[in-house]
PDB file of C-alpha atoms in Angstrom:
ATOM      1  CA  UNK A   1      84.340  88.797  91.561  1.00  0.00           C
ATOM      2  CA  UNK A   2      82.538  87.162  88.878  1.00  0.00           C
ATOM      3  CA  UNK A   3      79.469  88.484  87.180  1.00  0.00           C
ATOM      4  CA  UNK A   4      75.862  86.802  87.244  1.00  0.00           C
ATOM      5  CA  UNK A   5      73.603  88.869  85.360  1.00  0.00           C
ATOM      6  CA  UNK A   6      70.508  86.785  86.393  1.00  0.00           C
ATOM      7  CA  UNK A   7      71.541  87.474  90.304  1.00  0.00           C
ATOM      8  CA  UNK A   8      71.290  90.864  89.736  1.00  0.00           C
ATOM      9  CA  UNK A   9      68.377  93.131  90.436  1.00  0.00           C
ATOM     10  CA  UNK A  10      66.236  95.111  88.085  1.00  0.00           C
ATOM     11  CA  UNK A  11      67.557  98.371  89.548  1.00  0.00           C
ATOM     12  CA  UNK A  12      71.559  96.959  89.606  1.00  0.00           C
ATOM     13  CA  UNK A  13      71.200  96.410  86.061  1.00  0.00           C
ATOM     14  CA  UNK A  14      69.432  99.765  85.785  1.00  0.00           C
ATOM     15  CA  UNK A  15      72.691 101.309  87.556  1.00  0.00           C
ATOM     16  CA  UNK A  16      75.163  99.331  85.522  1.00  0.00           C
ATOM     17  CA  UNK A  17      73.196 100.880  82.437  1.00  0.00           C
ATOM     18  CA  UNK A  18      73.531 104.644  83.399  1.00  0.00           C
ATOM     19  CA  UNK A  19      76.988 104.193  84.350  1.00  0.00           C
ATOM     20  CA  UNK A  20      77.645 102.890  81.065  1.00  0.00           C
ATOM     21  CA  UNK A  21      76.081 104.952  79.592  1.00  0.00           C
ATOM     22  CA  UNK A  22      77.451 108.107  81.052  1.00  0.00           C
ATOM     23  CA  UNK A  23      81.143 106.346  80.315  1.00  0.00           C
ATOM     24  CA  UNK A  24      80.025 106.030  76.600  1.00  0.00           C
ATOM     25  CA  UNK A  25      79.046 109.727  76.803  1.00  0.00           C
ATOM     26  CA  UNK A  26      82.763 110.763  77.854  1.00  0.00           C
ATOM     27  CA  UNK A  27      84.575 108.284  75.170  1.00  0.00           C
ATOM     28  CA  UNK A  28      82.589 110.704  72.407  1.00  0.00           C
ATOM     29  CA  UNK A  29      83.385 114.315  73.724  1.00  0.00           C
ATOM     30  CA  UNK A  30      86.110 116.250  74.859  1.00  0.00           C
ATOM     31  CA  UNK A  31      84.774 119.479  76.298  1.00  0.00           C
ATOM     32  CA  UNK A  32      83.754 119.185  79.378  1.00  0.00           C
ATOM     33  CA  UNK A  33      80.588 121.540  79.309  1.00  0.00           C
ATOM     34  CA  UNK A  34      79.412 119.041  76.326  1.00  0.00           C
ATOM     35  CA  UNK A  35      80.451 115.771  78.153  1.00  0.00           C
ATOM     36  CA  UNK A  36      77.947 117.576  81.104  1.00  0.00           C
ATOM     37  CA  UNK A  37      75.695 118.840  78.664  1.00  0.00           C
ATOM     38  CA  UNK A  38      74.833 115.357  77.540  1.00  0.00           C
ATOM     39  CA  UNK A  39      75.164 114.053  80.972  1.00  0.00           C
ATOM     40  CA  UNK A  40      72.239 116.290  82.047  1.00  0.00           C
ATOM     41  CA  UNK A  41      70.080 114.851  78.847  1.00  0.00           C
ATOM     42  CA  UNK A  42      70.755 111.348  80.011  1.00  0.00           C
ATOM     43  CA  UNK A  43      69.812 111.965  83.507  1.00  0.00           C
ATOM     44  CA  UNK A  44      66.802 113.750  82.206  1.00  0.00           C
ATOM     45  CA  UNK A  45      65.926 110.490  80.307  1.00  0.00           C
ATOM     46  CA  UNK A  46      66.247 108.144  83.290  1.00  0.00           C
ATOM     47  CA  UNK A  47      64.614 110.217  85.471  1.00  0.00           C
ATOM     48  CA  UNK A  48      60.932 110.530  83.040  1.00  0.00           C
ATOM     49  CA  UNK A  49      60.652 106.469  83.897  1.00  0.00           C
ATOM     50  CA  UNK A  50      61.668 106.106  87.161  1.00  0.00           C
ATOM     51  CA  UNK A  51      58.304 106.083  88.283  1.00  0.00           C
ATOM     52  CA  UNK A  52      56.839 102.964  86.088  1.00  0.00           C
ATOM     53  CA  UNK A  53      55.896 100.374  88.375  1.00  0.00           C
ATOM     54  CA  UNK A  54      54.871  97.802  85.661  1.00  0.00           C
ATOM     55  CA  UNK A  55      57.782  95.119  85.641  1.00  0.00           C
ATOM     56  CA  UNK A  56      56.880  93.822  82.094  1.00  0.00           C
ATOM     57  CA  UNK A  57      57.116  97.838  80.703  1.00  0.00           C
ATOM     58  CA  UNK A  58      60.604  98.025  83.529  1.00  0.00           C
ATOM     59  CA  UNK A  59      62.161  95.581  81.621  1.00  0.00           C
ATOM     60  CA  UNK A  60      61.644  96.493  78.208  1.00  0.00           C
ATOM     61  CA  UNK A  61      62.518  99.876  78.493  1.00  0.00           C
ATOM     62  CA  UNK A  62      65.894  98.001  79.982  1.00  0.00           C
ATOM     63  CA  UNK A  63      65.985  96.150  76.736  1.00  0.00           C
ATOM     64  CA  UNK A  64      65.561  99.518  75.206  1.00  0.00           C
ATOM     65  CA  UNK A  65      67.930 100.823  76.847  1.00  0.00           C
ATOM     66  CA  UNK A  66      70.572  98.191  76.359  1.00  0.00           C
ATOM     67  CA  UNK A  67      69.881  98.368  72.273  1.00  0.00           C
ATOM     68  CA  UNK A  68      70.445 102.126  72.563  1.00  0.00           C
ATOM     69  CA  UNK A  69      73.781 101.648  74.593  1.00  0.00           C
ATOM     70  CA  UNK A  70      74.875  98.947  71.921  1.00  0.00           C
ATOM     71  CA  UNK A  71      74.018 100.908  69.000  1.00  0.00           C
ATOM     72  CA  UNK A  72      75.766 104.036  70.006  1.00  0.00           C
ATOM     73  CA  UNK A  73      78.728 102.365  71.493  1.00  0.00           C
ATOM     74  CA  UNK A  74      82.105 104.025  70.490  1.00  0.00           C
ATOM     75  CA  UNK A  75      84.422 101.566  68.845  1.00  0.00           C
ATOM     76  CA  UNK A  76      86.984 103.001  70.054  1.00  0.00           C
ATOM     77  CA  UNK A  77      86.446 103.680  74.105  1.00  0.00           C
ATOM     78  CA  UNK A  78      88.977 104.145  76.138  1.00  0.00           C
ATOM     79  CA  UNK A  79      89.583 102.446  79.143  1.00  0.00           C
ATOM     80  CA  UNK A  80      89.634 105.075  82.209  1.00  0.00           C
ATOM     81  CA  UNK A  81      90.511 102.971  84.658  1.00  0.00           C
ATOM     82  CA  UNK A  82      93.741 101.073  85.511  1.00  0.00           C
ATOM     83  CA  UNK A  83      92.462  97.469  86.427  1.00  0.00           C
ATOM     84  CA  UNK A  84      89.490  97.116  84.176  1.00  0.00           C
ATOM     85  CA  UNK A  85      88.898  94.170  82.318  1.00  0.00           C
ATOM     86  CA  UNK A  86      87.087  92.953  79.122  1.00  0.00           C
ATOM     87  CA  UNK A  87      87.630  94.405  75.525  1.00  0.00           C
ATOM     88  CA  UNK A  88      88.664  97.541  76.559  1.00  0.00           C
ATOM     89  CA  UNK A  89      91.055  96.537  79.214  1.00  0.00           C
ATOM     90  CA  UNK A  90      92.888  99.123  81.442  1.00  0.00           C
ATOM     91  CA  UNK A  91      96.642  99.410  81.310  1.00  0.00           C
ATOM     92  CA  UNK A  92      97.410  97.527  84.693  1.00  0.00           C
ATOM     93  CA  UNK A  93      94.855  94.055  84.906  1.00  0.00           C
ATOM     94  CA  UNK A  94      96.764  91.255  85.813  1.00  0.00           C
ATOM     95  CA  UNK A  95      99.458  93.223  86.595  1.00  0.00           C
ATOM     96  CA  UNK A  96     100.411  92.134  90.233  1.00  0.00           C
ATOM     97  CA  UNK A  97     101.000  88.272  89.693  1.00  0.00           C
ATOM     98  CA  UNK A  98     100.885  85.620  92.617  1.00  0.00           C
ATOM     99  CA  UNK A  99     103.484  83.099  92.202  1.00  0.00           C
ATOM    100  CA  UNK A 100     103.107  79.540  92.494  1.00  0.00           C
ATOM    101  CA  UNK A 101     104.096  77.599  95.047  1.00  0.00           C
ATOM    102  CA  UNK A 102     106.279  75.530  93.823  1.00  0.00           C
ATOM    103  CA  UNK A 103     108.838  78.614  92.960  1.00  0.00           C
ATOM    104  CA  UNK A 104     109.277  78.216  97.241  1.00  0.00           C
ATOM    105  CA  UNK A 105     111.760  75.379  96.272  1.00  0.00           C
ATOM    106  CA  UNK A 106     113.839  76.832  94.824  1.00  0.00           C
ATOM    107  CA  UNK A 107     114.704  79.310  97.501  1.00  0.00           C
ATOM    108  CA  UNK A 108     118.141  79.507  98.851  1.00  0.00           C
ATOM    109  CA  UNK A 109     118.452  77.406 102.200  1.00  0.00           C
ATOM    110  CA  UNK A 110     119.539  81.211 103.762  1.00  0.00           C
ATOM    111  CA  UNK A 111     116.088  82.787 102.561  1.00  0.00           C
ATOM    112  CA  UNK A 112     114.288  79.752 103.765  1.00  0.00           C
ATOM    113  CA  UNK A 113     115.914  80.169 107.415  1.00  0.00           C
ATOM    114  CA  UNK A 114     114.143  83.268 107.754  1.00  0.00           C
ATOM    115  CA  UNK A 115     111.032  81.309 107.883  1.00  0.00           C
ATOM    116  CA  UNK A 116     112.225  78.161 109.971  1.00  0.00           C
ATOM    117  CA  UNK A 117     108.312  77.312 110.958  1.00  0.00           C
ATOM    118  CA  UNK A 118     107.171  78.070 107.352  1.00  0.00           C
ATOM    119  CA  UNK A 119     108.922  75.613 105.644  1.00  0.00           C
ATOM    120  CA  UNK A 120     109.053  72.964 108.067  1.00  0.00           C
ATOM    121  CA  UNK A 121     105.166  73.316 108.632  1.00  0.00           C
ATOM    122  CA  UNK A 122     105.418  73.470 104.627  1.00  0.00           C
ATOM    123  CA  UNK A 123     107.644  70.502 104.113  1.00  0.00           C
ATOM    124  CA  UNK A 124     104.460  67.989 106.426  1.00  0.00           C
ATOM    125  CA  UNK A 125     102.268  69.427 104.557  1.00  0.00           C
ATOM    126  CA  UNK A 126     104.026  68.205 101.072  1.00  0.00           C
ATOM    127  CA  UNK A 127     104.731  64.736 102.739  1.00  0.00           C
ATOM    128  CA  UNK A 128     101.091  64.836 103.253  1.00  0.00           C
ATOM    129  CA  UNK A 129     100.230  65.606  99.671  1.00  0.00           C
ATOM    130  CA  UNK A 130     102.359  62.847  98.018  1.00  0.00           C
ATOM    131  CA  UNK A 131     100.900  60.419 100.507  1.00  0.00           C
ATOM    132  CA  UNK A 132      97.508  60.848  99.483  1.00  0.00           C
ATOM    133  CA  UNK A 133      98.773  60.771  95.925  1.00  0.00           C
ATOM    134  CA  UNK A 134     100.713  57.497  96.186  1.00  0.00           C
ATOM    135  CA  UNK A 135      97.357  56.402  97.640  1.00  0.00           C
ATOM    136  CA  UNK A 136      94.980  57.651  94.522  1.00  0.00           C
ATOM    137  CA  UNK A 137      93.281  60.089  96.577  1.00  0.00           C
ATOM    138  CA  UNK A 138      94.164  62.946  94.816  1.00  0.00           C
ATOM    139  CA  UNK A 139      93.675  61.134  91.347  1.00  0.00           C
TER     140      UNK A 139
END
């Protein structure tokens, strides 16, 4: 799933900030009546402008907010979940790798007999391919 930040809506990227947000909140603390504590504030803090229906005003306080997140951003966050990506990567992304195709020829002619239809639907299809290569289509 890639990310578009200008497909997103105003309150998406009003989500993605509190979530953040409360994430940043548990990299700092380690009690959990503090981690809650601060929780409660932030909540608090969404909740007094959740009623502005001025888009210009909406989106700076989301710039605001944004600044805020940056500023007070724990260098060094931990990553709480497995498959997470970007700087602070989980312990498991890429973990489960699809091979590629051509590792299917090197099979051993009893593995590939468990598949008769496979491979023979598998071998047209590469007769196919080199076809239209010999013929600069795939060029």
């Amino acid at each position: 799933m890639a990310f578009c930040p200008e497909l997103r809506t105003h309150s998406q990227k009003v989500c993605s900030l509190y979530k953040r947000a409360m994430r940043t909140i548990e990299s700092y603390y380690v009690v959990r009546h503090v981690i809650r504590y601060h929780q409660v504030h932030l909540r608090s803090e969404f909740d007094k402008n959740k009623c502005i229906k001025d888009a210009k005003e909406q989106r700076r306080l989301l710039w605001v907010g944004l600044h805020e997140l940056f500023m007070k951003q724990n260098p060094l966050m931990v990553a709480k979940f497995a498959r997470s990506y970007g700087i602070c990567a989980g312990v498991a992304p890429e973990r489960v790798v699809t091979p590629p195709d051509w590792i299917l020829d090197y099979w051993h002619p009893l593995e590939k007999a468990h598949f008769p239809d496979y491979f023979k639907r598998r071998e047209q299809r590469k007769c196919e391919y080199i076809q239209l290569w010999h013929k600069g289509l795939l060029r």
